[in-house]
Short mmCIF file of C-alpha atoms and ligand atoms in Angstrom, two decimals:
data_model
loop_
_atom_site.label_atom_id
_atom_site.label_comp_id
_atom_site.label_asym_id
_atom_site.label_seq_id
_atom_site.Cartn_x
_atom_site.Cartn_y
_atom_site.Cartn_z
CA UNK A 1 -9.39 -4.01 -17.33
CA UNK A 2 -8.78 -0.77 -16.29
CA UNK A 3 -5.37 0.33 -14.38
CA UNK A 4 -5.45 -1.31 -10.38
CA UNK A 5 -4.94 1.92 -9.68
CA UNK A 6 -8.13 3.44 -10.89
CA UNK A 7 -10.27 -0.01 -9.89
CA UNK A 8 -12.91 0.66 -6.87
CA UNK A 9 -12.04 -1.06 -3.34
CA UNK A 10 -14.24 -3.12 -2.21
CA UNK A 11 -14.95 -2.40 1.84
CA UNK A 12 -13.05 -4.27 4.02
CA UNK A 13 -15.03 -6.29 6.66
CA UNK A 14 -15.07 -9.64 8.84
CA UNK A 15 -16.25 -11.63 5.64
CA UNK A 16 -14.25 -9.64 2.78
CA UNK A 17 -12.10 -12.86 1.32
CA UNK A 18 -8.23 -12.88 0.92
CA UNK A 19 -6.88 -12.79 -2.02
CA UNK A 20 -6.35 -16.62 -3.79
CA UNK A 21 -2.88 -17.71 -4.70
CA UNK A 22 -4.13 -17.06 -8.50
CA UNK A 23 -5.15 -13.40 -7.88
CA UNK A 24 -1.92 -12.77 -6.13
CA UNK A 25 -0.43 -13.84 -9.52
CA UNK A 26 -2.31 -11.61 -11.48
CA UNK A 27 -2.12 -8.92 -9.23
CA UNK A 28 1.22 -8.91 -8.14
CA UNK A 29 2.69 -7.71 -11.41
CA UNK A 30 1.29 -4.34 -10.95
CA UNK A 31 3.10 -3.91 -8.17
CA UNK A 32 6.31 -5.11 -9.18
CA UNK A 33 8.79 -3.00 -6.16
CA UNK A 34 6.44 -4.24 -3.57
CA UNK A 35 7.34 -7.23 -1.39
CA UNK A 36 4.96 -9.92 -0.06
CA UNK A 37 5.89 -10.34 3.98
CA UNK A 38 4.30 -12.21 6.71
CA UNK A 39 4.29 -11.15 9.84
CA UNK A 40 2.47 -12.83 13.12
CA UNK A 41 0.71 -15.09 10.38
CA UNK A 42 -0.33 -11.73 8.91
CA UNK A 43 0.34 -11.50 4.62
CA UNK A 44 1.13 -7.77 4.15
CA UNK A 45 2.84 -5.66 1.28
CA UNK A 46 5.53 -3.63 1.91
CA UNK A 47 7.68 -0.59 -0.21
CA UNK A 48 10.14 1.74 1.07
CA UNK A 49 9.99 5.06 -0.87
CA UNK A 50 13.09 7.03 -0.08
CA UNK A 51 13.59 11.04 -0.33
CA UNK A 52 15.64 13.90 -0.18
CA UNK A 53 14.86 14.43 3.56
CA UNK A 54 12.33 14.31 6.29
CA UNK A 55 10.22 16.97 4.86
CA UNK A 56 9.59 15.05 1.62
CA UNK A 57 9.27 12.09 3.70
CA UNK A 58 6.89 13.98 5.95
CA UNK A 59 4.77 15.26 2.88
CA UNK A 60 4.45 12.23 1.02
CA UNK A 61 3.22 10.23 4.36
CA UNK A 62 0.58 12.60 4.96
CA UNK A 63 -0.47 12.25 0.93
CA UNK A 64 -0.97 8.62 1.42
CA UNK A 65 -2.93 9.24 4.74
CA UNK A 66 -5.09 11.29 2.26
CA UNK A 67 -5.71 8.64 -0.05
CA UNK A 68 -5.98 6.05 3.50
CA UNK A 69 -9.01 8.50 4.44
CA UNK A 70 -10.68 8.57 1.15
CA UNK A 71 -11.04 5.08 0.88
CA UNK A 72 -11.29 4.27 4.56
CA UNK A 73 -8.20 2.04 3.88
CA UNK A 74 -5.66 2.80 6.22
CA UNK A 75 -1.60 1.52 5.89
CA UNK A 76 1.26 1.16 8.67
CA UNK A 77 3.11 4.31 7.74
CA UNK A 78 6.75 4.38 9.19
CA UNK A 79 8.29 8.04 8.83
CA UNK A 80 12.03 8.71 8.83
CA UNK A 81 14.43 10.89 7.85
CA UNK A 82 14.53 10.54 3.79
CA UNK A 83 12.08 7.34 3.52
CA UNK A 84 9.39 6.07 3.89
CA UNK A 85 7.84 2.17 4.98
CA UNK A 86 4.40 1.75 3.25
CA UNK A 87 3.00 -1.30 4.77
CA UNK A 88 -0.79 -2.25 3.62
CA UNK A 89 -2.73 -5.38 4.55
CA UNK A 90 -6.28 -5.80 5.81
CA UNK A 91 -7.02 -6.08 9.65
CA UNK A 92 -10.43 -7.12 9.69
CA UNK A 93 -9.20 -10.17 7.62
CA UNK A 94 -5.89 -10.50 9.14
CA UNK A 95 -4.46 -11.08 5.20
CA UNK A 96 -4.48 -9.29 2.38
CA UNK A 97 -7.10 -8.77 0.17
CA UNK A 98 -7.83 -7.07 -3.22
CA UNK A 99 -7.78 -3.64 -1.58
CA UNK A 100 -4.43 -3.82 -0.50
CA UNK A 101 -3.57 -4.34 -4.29
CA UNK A 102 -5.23 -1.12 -5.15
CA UNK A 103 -4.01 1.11 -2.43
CA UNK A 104 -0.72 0.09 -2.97
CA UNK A 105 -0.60 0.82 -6.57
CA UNK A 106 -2.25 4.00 -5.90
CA UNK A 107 0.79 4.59 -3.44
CA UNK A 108 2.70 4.21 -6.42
CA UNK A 109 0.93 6.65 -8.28
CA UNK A 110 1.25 9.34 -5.49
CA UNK A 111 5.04 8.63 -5.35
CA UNK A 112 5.56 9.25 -9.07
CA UNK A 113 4.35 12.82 -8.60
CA UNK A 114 7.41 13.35 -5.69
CA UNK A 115 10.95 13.94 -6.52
CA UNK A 116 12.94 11.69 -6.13
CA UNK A 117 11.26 8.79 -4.74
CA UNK A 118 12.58 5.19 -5.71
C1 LIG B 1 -14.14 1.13 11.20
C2 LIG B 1 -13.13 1.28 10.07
O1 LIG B 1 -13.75 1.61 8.86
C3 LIG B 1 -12.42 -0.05 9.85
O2 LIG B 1 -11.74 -0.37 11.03
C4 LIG B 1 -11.44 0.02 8.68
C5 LIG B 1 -10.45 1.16 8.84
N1 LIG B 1 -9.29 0.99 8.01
C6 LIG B 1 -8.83 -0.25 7.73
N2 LIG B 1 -7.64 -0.40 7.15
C7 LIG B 1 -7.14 -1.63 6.90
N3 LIG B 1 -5.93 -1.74 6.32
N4 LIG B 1 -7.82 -2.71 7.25
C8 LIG B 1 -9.02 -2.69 7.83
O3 LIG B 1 -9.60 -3.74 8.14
C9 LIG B 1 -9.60 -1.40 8.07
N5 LIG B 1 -10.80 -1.27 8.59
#
């Protein structure tokens, strides 16, 4: 199978599924520094990425807003001074689903080409 990274999303609409317990399993170990929160019922993935300052901070946020736009995929994005909150999950579903695995190792991707994020 080819990297999660690389793997197409699917669109996300009313009827998209969420993601089984089992896929979560095999999933999940691609993204091994995210965490799996709930939040108001809602299953979401979460990573802080932390850098050398706001401006990093401010750069890499508006990378991953370029890769939200190109796959019409969008993540909570919380900005502050040297980090960054990555939070993906699918609204139309209210859970997550396969997307959410993809964008967020493609998140991980993008923050491999920064300095310095962790
Ligand atoms: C109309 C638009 O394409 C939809 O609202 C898209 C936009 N981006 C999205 N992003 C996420 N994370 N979940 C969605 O359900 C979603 N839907």
């Amino acid at each position: 199978m080819s990297q999660l990274s690389e793997q197409a999303c699917e669109a996300c609409s009313w009827d998209a599924p969420l993601v089984t317990d089992s896929e979560i399993e095999q999933l999940k170990p691609s993204i091994p520094d995210w965490q799996i929160l709930e939040r108001d019922g809602i299953m979401q993935l979460e990573r802080v990425f932390t850098f050398r300052n706001f401006k990093q901070a401010l750069a890499f946020t508006n990378q991953i807003g370029e890769v939200a736009e190109e796959a019409g995929h969008h993540p909570a994005l919380l900005t502050e001074w040297g980090k960054v909150t990555v939070t993906w999950w699918s609204h139309a579903i209210k859970g997550l689903h396969r997307n959410d695995f993809i964008l967020a190792a493609r998140t991980d991707e993008v923050a491999k080409s920064n300095v310095r994020a962790d």
